[in-house]
Short mmCIF file of C-alpha atoms in Angstrom, two decimals:
data_model
loop_
_atom_site.label_atom_id
_atom_site.label_comp_id
_atom_site.label_asym_id
_atom_site.label_seq_id
_atom_site.Cartn_x
_atom_site.Cartn_y
_atom_site.Cartn_z
CA MET H 261 73.09 95.53 108.23
CA ASN H 262 75.74 95.66 110.96
CA PRO H 263 79.36 94.42 110.81
CA ILE H 264 78.45 90.99 112.19
CA LEU H 265 75.81 90.39 109.52
CA TYR H 266 78.20 91.64 106.83
CA ARG H 267 80.87 89.25 108.04
CA LEU H 268 78.41 86.34 108.00
CA ALA H 269 77.17 87.24 104.52
CA THR H 270 80.64 87.55 103.03
CA GLY H 271 81.70 84.37 104.79
CA ALA H 272 78.81 82.53 103.15
CA ILE H 273 79.96 83.42 99.64
CA ALA H 274 83.66 82.76 100.32
CA PRO H 275 83.63 79.13 99.03
CA PHE H 276 82.56 80.36 95.59
CA ILE H 277 85.25 83.05 95.27
CA PRO H 278 88.14 80.89 93.93
CA ALA H 279 86.02 79.64 91.02
CA LEU H 280 84.88 83.18 90.28
CA LEU H 281 88.46 84.48 90.26
CA ALA H 282 89.56 81.63 88.00
CA SER H 283 86.78 82.46 85.57
CA ARG H 284 87.79 86.14 85.58
CA ALA H 285 91.41 85.14 84.96
CA ARG H 286 90.39 83.13 81.89
CA LYS H 287 88.67 86.28 80.57
CA GLY H 288 91.77 88.41 81.15
CA LYS H 289 90.23 90.28 84.10
CA GLU H 290 92.61 88.90 86.73
CA ASP H 291 96.33 88.11 86.82
CA PRO H 292 96.40 84.28 86.86
CA ALA H 293 99.90 84.19 88.34
CA ARG H 294 98.81 86.23 91.37
CA LEU H 295 95.35 84.92 92.20
CA GLY H 296 96.63 83.90 95.63
CA GLU H 297 96.97 87.58 96.54
CA ARG H 298 93.27 88.08 95.85
CA LEU H 299 92.63 85.40 98.48
CA GLY H 300 94.87 87.14 101.02
CA ARG H 301 97.94 84.95 100.45
CA ALA H 302 100.95 87.25 100.26
CA SER H 303 103.53 86.61 97.55
CA VAL H 304 106.42 88.25 99.43
CA ALA H 305 107.56 88.38 103.04
CA ARG H 306 106.75 91.30 105.32
CA PRO H 307 109.85 93.33 106.21
CA ASP H 308 110.42 94.18 109.86
CA GLY H 309 109.43 97.57 111.25
CA THR H 310 106.71 100.07 110.51
CA LEU H 311 104.42 99.33 107.55
CA ILE H 312 102.18 101.85 105.78
CA TRP H 313 99.42 100.37 103.63
CA LEU H 314 98.20 102.60 100.80
CA HIS H 315 95.26 101.53 98.63
CA GLY H 316 93.68 102.80 95.41
CA ALA H 317 91.18 100.79 93.42
CA SER H 318 92.10 101.28 89.77
CA VAL H 319 94.16 103.39 87.36
CA GLY H 320 92.72 106.79 88.25
CA GLU H 321 93.07 106.31 91.98
CA THR H 322 96.53 104.79 91.78
CA LEU H 323 97.82 107.60 89.58
CA SER H 324 96.45 110.20 91.98
CA MET H 325 98.08 108.54 94.99
CA LEU H 326 101.57 108.17 93.48
CA PRO H 327 102.71 111.62 94.71
CA LEU H 328 101.50 110.67 98.20
CA ALA H 329 103.35 107.34 97.97
CA ARG H 330 106.57 109.16 97.07
CA ARG H 331 106.04 111.67 99.88
CA LEU H 332 105.42 108.94 102.47
CA LYS H 333 108.55 107.09 101.37
CA ALA H 334 110.60 110.29 101.45
CA GLU H 335 109.38 111.30 104.91
CA ARG H 336 109.67 107.83 106.44
CA PRO H 337 112.34 105.99 104.42
CA GLU H 338 112.74 103.35 107.13
CA ALA H 339 109.08 102.31 106.85
CA THR H 340 107.81 99.71 104.38
CA LEU H 341 105.28 101.03 101.90
CA LEU H 342 102.70 98.44 100.84
CA VAL H 343 100.51 99.54 97.92
CA THR H 344 97.42 97.62 96.84
CA SER H 345 95.14 97.96 93.85
CA GLY H 346 92.45 95.86 92.22
CA THR H 347 93.16 95.74 88.48
CA ALA H 348 95.89 94.35 86.27
CA THR H 349 96.25 97.67 84.45
CA SER H 350 96.87 99.56 87.68
CA ALA H 351 99.35 96.89 88.78
CA ALA H 352 101.34 97.35 85.56
CA LEU H 353 101.46 101.12 86.04
CA LEU H 354 102.51 100.80 89.67
CA ALA H 355 105.28 98.37 88.76
CA GLU H 356 106.85 101.14 86.68
CA ARG H 357 106.17 104.14 88.91
CA LEU H 358 106.22 103.17 92.58
CA PRO H 359 109.13 104.50 94.63
CA LYS H 360 112.04 102.15 95.13
CA GLY H 361 111.43 99.61 97.86
CA ALA H 362 107.63 99.82 97.77
CA ILE H 363 105.72 96.53 97.57
CA HIS H 364 102.66 95.99 95.39
CA GLN H 365 99.99 93.40 96.11
CA TYR H 366 96.52 92.90 94.73
CA LEU H 367 93.79 93.81 97.19
CA PRO H 368 92.22 90.66 98.62
CA VAL H 369 88.49 90.07 98.26
CA ASP H 370 86.64 91.26 101.35
CA THR H 371 85.74 87.89 102.83
CA PRO H 372 86.63 87.15 106.48
CA GLY H 373 89.23 84.52 105.56
CA ALA H 374 91.00 86.49 102.83
CA ALA H 375 90.97 89.71 104.87
CA GLY H 376 92.28 87.91 107.94
CA ARG H 377 95.14 86.23 106.07
CA PHE H 378 96.14 89.53 104.50
CA LEU H 379 96.08 91.49 107.76
CA ASP H 380 97.80 88.79 109.82
CA HIS H 381 100.66 88.72 107.32
CA TRP H 382 101.14 92.44 106.70
CA ARG H 383 100.18 93.89 110.13
CA PRO H 384 99.90 97.51 108.93
CA ASP H 385 100.52 100.38 111.33
CA LEU H 386 98.80 102.98 109.15
CA VAL H 387 96.15 102.29 106.51
CA VAL H 388 95.45 105.00 103.91
CA PHE H 389 92.56 104.42 101.51
CA VAL H 390 92.28 106.82 98.59
CA GLU H 391 88.96 107.93 97.07
CA SER H 392 85.93 105.71 97.29
CA GLU H 393 86.50 102.03 98.17
CA LEU H 394 85.37 100.97 101.66
CA TRP H 395 85.77 97.29 102.58
CA PRO H 396 84.41 96.52 106.06
CA ASN H 397 86.23 93.25 106.81
CA LEU H 398 89.60 94.68 105.81
CA LEU H 399 89.20 98.09 107.43
CA LEU H 400 87.52 97.00 110.65
CA GLY H 401 89.92 94.07 110.89
CA ALA H 402 92.90 96.42 110.57
CA LYS H 403 91.42 98.69 113.24
CA ALA H 404 90.89 95.74 115.57
CA ARG H 405 94.56 94.82 115.13
CA GLY H 406 95.66 98.31 116.23
CA ALA H 407 96.18 100.10 112.90
CA ARG H 408 95.29 103.77 112.44
CA LEU H 409 92.99 104.47 109.48
CA ALA H 410 92.84 107.42 107.08
CA LEU H 411 90.48 108.06 104.18
CA VAL H 412 92.17 110.61 101.92
CA SER H 413 90.90 112.41 98.84
CA ALA H 414 87.56 110.75 99.60
CA ARG H 415 84.95 110.87 96.87
CA ILE H 416 81.42 109.59 97.25
CA THR H 417 78.72 110.01 94.63
CA GLU H 418 75.05 110.61 95.39
CA HIS H 419 74.31 107.09 94.14
CA SER H 420 76.88 105.57 96.52
CA ALA H 421 75.61 107.66 99.43
CA ARG H 422 72.07 106.41 98.86
CA GLY H 423 73.39 102.84 98.84
CA TRP H 424 75.24 103.29 102.14
CA LYS H 425 72.16 104.83 103.75
CA ARG H 426 70.42 101.48 103.28
CA PHE H 427 73.09 100.00 105.57
CA GLY H 428 73.29 102.88 108.02
CA GLY H 429 74.63 100.89 110.97
CA LEU H 430 77.48 99.43 108.96
CA ALA H 431 78.30 102.82 107.40
CA ARG H 432 78.44 104.56 110.78
CA ARG H 433 80.62 101.85 112.29
CA LEU H 434 82.95 101.83 109.31
CA LEU H 435 83.35 105.58 108.98
CA GLY H 436 83.67 105.92 112.73
CA ALA H 437 86.74 103.67 112.62
CA PHE H 438 88.72 106.23 110.63
CA ASP H 439 91.12 108.46 112.52
CA LEU H 440 91.23 110.94 109.62
CA ILE H 441 88.79 111.71 106.79
CA LEU H 442 89.75 114.22 104.08
CA PRO H 443 87.13 114.47 101.29
CA GLN H 444 87.90 115.91 97.88
CA ASP H 445 85.20 118.57 97.92
CA SER H 446 82.17 119.95 99.72
CA LEU H 447 79.75 117.61 97.92
CA SER H 448 81.56 114.50 99.10
CA ALA H 449 81.93 116.05 102.57
CA GLY H 450 78.17 116.56 102.86
CA ARG H 451 77.43 113.00 101.73
CA LEU H 452 79.96 111.52 104.15
CA LYS H 453 78.43 113.44 107.04
CA ALA H 454 74.96 112.28 106.00
CA ILE H 455 75.95 108.61 106.38
CA GLY H 456 77.76 109.01 109.68
CA GLY H 457 81.22 110.25 108.81
CA ARG H 458 83.02 113.41 109.81
CA VAL H 459 85.30 115.81 107.95
CA ASP H 460 88.78 116.74 109.15
CA GLY H 461 89.64 119.00 106.21
CA TYR H 462 89.85 118.74 102.43
CA ALA H 463 92.41 117.21 100.08
CA ASN H 464 92.09 116.31 96.41
CA LEU H 465 95.11 114.25 95.41
CA LYS H 466 94.15 114.58 91.76
CA LEU H 467 95.25 118.20 92.00
CA THR H 468 98.80 117.24 92.99
CA GLY H 469 101.79 115.82 91.19
CA ALA H 470 104.45 116.63 88.67
CA ALA H 471 104.13 116.41 84.90
CA LEU H 472 104.12 112.83 83.64
CA ALA H 473 107.58 111.57 82.70
CA TYR H 474 108.66 110.74 79.16
CA ASP H 475 111.70 109.73 77.15
CA GLU H 476 113.39 112.77 75.57
CA ALA H 477 114.92 110.77 72.72
CA GLU H 478 111.57 109.21 71.86
CA LEU H 479 109.93 112.65 71.89
CA ALA H 480 112.57 114.00 69.51
CA ALA H 481 111.99 111.08 67.14
CA LEU H 482 108.22 111.60 67.15
CA LYS H 483 108.60 115.36 66.55
CA ALA H 484 110.86 114.67 63.60
CA ALA H 485 108.32 112.24 62.16
CA ALA H 486 105.41 114.66 62.70
CA GLY H 487 107.30 117.40 60.88
CA ASP H 488 105.79 120.87 60.76
CA ARG H 489 102.27 119.69 61.40
CA LYS H 490 100.35 120.70 64.50
CA VAL H 491 99.51 117.74 66.76
CA VAL H 492 96.04 117.24 68.21
CA LEU H 493 96.05 114.67 71.02
CA ALA H 494 92.84 112.83 71.89
CA ALA H 495 93.72 111.55 75.37
CA SER H 496 92.06 108.86 77.51
CA THR H 497 89.27 108.34 75.02
CA HIS H 498 86.33 105.94 75.22
CA PRO H 499 84.20 104.26 72.53
CA HIS H 500 82.60 106.69 70.05
CA GLU H 501 84.78 109.60 71.20
CA GLU H 502 87.56 108.71 68.78
CA LEU H 503 85.23 108.94 65.78
CA LEU H 504 83.74 112.19 67.08
CA ILE H 505 87.17 113.82 67.49
CA ASN H 506 88.45 112.42 64.20
CA SER H 507 85.41 113.89 62.42
CA ALA H 508 85.91 117.26 64.13
CA VAL H 509 89.54 117.39 63.02
CA GLU H 510 88.59 116.55 59.43
CA VAL H 511 85.66 118.98 59.24
CA GLY H 512 87.82 121.81 60.51
CA GLY H 513 89.68 121.84 57.21
CA ARG H 514 93.15 121.62 58.76
CA GLU H 515 95.70 118.87 58.25
CA PRO H 516 97.12 118.23 61.71
CA LEU H 517 98.39 114.93 62.98
CA LEU H 518 95.75 113.34 65.19
CA VAL H 519 97.21 111.19 67.98
CA ILE H 520 94.74 108.99 69.85
CA VAL H 521 95.55 107.45 73.23
CA PRO H 522 92.57 105.29 74.25
CA ARG H 523 91.83 105.00 77.96
CA HIS H 524 91.99 101.21 77.63
CA PRO H 525 94.80 100.13 75.27
CA VAL H 526 93.24 96.67 74.86
CA ARG H 527 90.75 98.34 72.50
CA GLY H 528 93.60 99.14 70.11
CA PRO H 529 93.19 96.47 67.39
CA ALA H 530 89.42 96.92 67.05
CA LEU H 531 89.76 100.70 67.19
CA ALA H 532 92.43 100.64 64.48
CA GLU H 533 90.10 98.71 62.20
CA THR H 534 87.25 101.16 62.82
CA LEU H 535 89.41 104.23 62.18
CA ARG H 536 90.92 102.77 59.01
CA ALA H 537 87.37 102.39 57.70
CA SER H 538 87.11 106.19 57.77
CA GLY H 539 89.64 106.28 54.92
CA ARG H 540 92.40 108.09 56.78
CA ARG H 541 95.96 106.74 56.93
CA LEU H 542 96.62 105.22 60.35
CA ALA H 543 99.67 103.83 62.14
CA GLN H 544 99.25 101.68 65.24
CA ARG H 545 101.99 102.04 67.84
CA SER H 546 101.41 98.71 69.61
CA ALA H 547 101.84 96.93 66.26
CA GLY H 548 105.18 98.65 65.65
CA GLU H 549 103.87 100.67 62.71
CA PRO H 550 106.03 103.80 62.33
CA LEU H 551 104.78 107.36 62.36
CA THR H 552 105.56 108.86 58.95
CA PRO H 553 104.85 112.19 57.21
CA GLU H 554 101.91 110.46 55.49
CA THR H 555 100.31 109.28 58.75
CA GLU H 556 97.06 111.10 59.51
CA ILE H 557 96.11 109.21 62.69
CA TYR H 558 98.66 107.78 65.09
CA LEU H 559 96.99 105.28 67.43
CA ALA H 560 99.13 105.19 70.58
CA ASP H 561 97.53 102.13 72.15
CA THR H 562 100.33 101.51 74.65
CA LEU H 563 100.49 101.72 78.40
CA GLY H 564 102.33 104.34 80.43
CA GLU H 565 103.27 106.74 77.61
CA LEU H 566 100.68 109.46 78.07
CA GLY H 567 103.33 111.92 79.29
CA LEU H 568 105.20 111.46 76.01
CA PHE H 569 102.17 112.38 73.95
CA PHE H 570 101.19 115.33 76.16
CA ALA H 571 104.71 116.65 75.44
CA LEU H 572 104.27 116.06 71.70
CA ALA H 573 100.84 117.71 71.46
CA ASP H 574 100.02 121.29 70.59
CA LEU H 575 96.56 120.93 72.09
CA VAL H 576 94.73 118.18 73.96
CA VAL H 577 91.16 116.93 73.66
CA MET H 578 90.45 115.09 76.93
CA GLY H 579 88.24 112.04 76.58
CA GLY H 580 85.66 110.73 78.98
CA GLY H 581 83.46 113.81 78.85
CA PHE H 582 81.70 113.79 75.49
CA TYR H 583 79.05 111.22 76.42
CA PRO H 584 77.09 110.94 79.68
CA ASP H 585 78.33 107.64 81.08
CA ILE H 586 81.97 108.28 82.13
CA GLY H 587 82.21 111.61 83.93
CA GLY H 588 85.49 112.94 82.54
CA HIS H 589 89.20 112.46 83.27
CA ASN H 590 91.92 114.53 84.91
CA PRO H 591 92.68 117.70 82.86
CA LEU H 592 95.62 118.67 85.06
CA GLU H 593 97.83 116.00 83.49
CA PRO H 594 98.07 117.90 80.17
CA ALA H 595 97.87 121.22 82.02
CA ARG H 596 101.10 120.41 83.88
CA GLN H 597 102.86 120.39 80.52
CA GLY H 598 101.29 123.72 79.54
CA ARG H 599 98.84 122.30 77.02
CA PRO H 600 95.41 123.85 76.39
CA VAL H 601 92.59 121.43 77.13
CA ILE H 602 89.38 120.92 75.16
CA TYR H 603 86.74 118.84 76.92
CA GLY H 604 83.14 117.71 76.72
CA ASP H 605 80.01 118.63 78.62
CA TYR H 606 79.91 115.57 80.90
CA VAL H 607 82.76 116.00 83.39
CA PHE H 608 80.70 115.63 86.57
CA ASN H 609 83.35 113.53 88.35
CA TRP H 610 85.84 116.38 87.92
CA THR H 611 83.66 119.49 88.29
CA ASP H 612 85.89 121.28 90.80
CA VAL H 613 89.05 120.44 88.86
CA TYR H 614 87.68 121.78 85.59
CA MET H 615 86.58 124.93 87.43
CA THR H 616 90.19 125.27 88.64
CA LEU H 617 91.37 124.93 85.03
CA GLY H 618 89.46 128.09 84.08
CA ALA H 619 90.87 129.87 81.03
CA GLY H 620 93.21 126.96 80.38
CA GLY H 621 90.36 124.94 78.89
CA VAL H 622 87.40 125.09 76.52
CA ARG H 623 84.14 123.28 77.29
CA CYS H 624 82.27 121.94 74.27
CA GLU H 625 78.55 121.18 74.54
CA THR H 626 78.09 120.18 70.89
CA GLU H 627 80.08 118.74 68.01
CA GLU H 628 80.02 122.19 66.41
CA ASP H 629 81.68 123.60 69.56
CA LEU H 630 84.38 120.95 69.30
CA ILE H 631 85.06 121.72 65.63
CA ALA H 632 85.24 125.45 66.34
CA ALA H 633 87.57 125.03 69.34
CA ILE H 634 90.02 122.78 67.48
CA ASP H 635 89.99 125.03 64.43
CA ARG H 636 90.54 128.23 66.43
CA LEU H 637 93.43 126.87 68.44
CA LEU H 638 95.14 125.35 65.42
CA ASP H 639 94.82 128.65 63.58
CA ASN H 640 95.87 131.00 66.39
CA ASP H 641 99.28 130.29 67.89
CA GLU H 642 99.03 133.19 70.34
CA ALA H 643 95.67 132.04 71.73
CA ARG H 644 96.88 128.47 72.01
CA LEU H 645 100.05 129.39 73.88
CA LEU H 646 98.14 131.75 76.20
CA MET H 647 95.66 129.00 77.04
CA GLY H 648 98.56 126.65 77.73
CA ARG H 649 100.10 129.12 80.17
CA CYS H 650 96.74 129.51 81.94
CA ALA H 651 96.42 125.72 82.15
CA LEU H 652 99.91 125.42 83.67
CA ALA H 653 99.15 128.14 86.22
CA ALA H 654 95.94 126.35 87.22
CA ALA H 655 97.82 123.08 87.71
CA GLN H 656 100.25 124.79 90.09
CA VAL H 657 97.55 126.24 92.35
CA GLU H 658 97.26 123.15 94.55
CA ASP H 659 100.95 122.52 95.15
CA GLY H 660 100.35 122.63 98.91
CA VAL H 661 97.95 119.66 99.06
CA LEU H 662 100.64 117.08 99.86
CA ASP H 663 102.06 119.25 102.63
CA ARG H 664 98.63 119.46 104.27
CA VAL H 665 97.99 115.72 103.90
CA TRP H 666 101.38 114.79 105.34
CA ALA H 667 100.89 117.15 108.29
CA GLN H 668 97.72 115.26 109.21
CA LEU H 669 99.04 111.76 108.51
CA GLU H 670 102.30 112.12 110.42
CA PRO H 671 100.71 112.06 113.91
CA LEU H 672 99.06 108.72 113.05
CA LEU H 673 102.39 106.97 112.47
CA PRO H 674 104.39 105.22 115.21
#
C-alpha cells in the first residue's frame, strides 16, 4: 500500500464513521459533547502565531508527555500548545494537568476529510507525536502544509513492526517525512530502521518528570485514618491482580492497610463487590465511604489521585505485570516518591525501565515470591527504606532527557 491507496481506502470508509462514533458514545467510549472534534471540527479558535501540536494516544502516553508539554511552554511561552489524545480518560487527566494556556482537542479519525479539516484549522508549525501512533493522512498532510515532524520516545513492538512491513511503501514514506526520530530504546530503534526509518538519538519520556502532585491536607487525613498500620498500595491494577495481591497480603500474616488503585476506575463498583466477597472490610472512595481504623481494603477508584496514594504507601505493588497480557506499568512514578516497588514477571513493555530501577524493586515470578516480598518489606523497616532510597536514585538518573529532547526540537521551530 502507498499513501494514495491509503487515502482512497480511508476515504471509502469515511461515510460510516459518524454512525460508528455515535455508537461508541452510547457505550461510554467517546465524549458525546465533543464528537465533532473526532471528525476534525475544532471546538475553539486557533490563536495567532506559532503553534506546536503534541499528541499522545491514551493515559500512559499523555502522562509521559506532560513534562515535555511543560518544557515546550516554558521555552516558547508565546507559542500555542495544542495537545491531542484519543480517550476520554486521557482528556480528563489533561484537563487537570496541562500547562496554563494549552489547548486540548480529541485526535480526529484519520480519514482525508477529518484530517484536512483539522490541519486547515490548526495549521501546526511543529508536530510532535509521542510513542507509537502513526496516522498517515494527518502526518503526511501536516508535512505537505509545511509543518516539521518529530517522533519522540518512539516505541514499536515486534508485532507492530511486522504489520508495517506488510505496507512497506507506506511505512517508508511516512517515516521519511519525520525530521526527527528519537526511539525509546535499541529494540525500537532496530525495528524502526527495519521498516524504513532512521534514528537521531534516544529519548524515553517515561523516565522523566517530577513526583506526582497531591493534596497535603488530604494526605494528613488519610494517614490519621490509617493509624499505625503499614500501607501496601496496589497501583494501576488489572482484573485478577487485585485478588492475587489481596490474597498475598492476607497469607503473609500481617495486618496492613491494603489500598487498591485500579488502572481503570470504571471497574470500581464491580471490583468492590468482588473484594467484599472475600470477607474483608472494604471502603470505596468513589462512593464516599470513609477510611476508618477497621477498614482492611481501601478501594481508591478515583481519577488523578495516584500521587496521593504513592505518598501514603509504605511499599507499592505495581499492577499490569502479574499476567501476560498487559506488559507492566511505569515503576518510576512510585520511585520518585522513594517507595520500594514490587512487580510481576510480565513487564516486557518496560524492560529497560525496570532494569534502571535495579535494587529499588523486587521482581516476583510466582505468588509465593509476592507473599515473601510483601512480608519481608513489612517486617524490615531498614530494608524497606533502603529500597526506597535506591528507587528514588534510579528515578533521578534520567533527569537530562528533557534537555536532550529540547535541544533537538528547538531547531525545528520557527
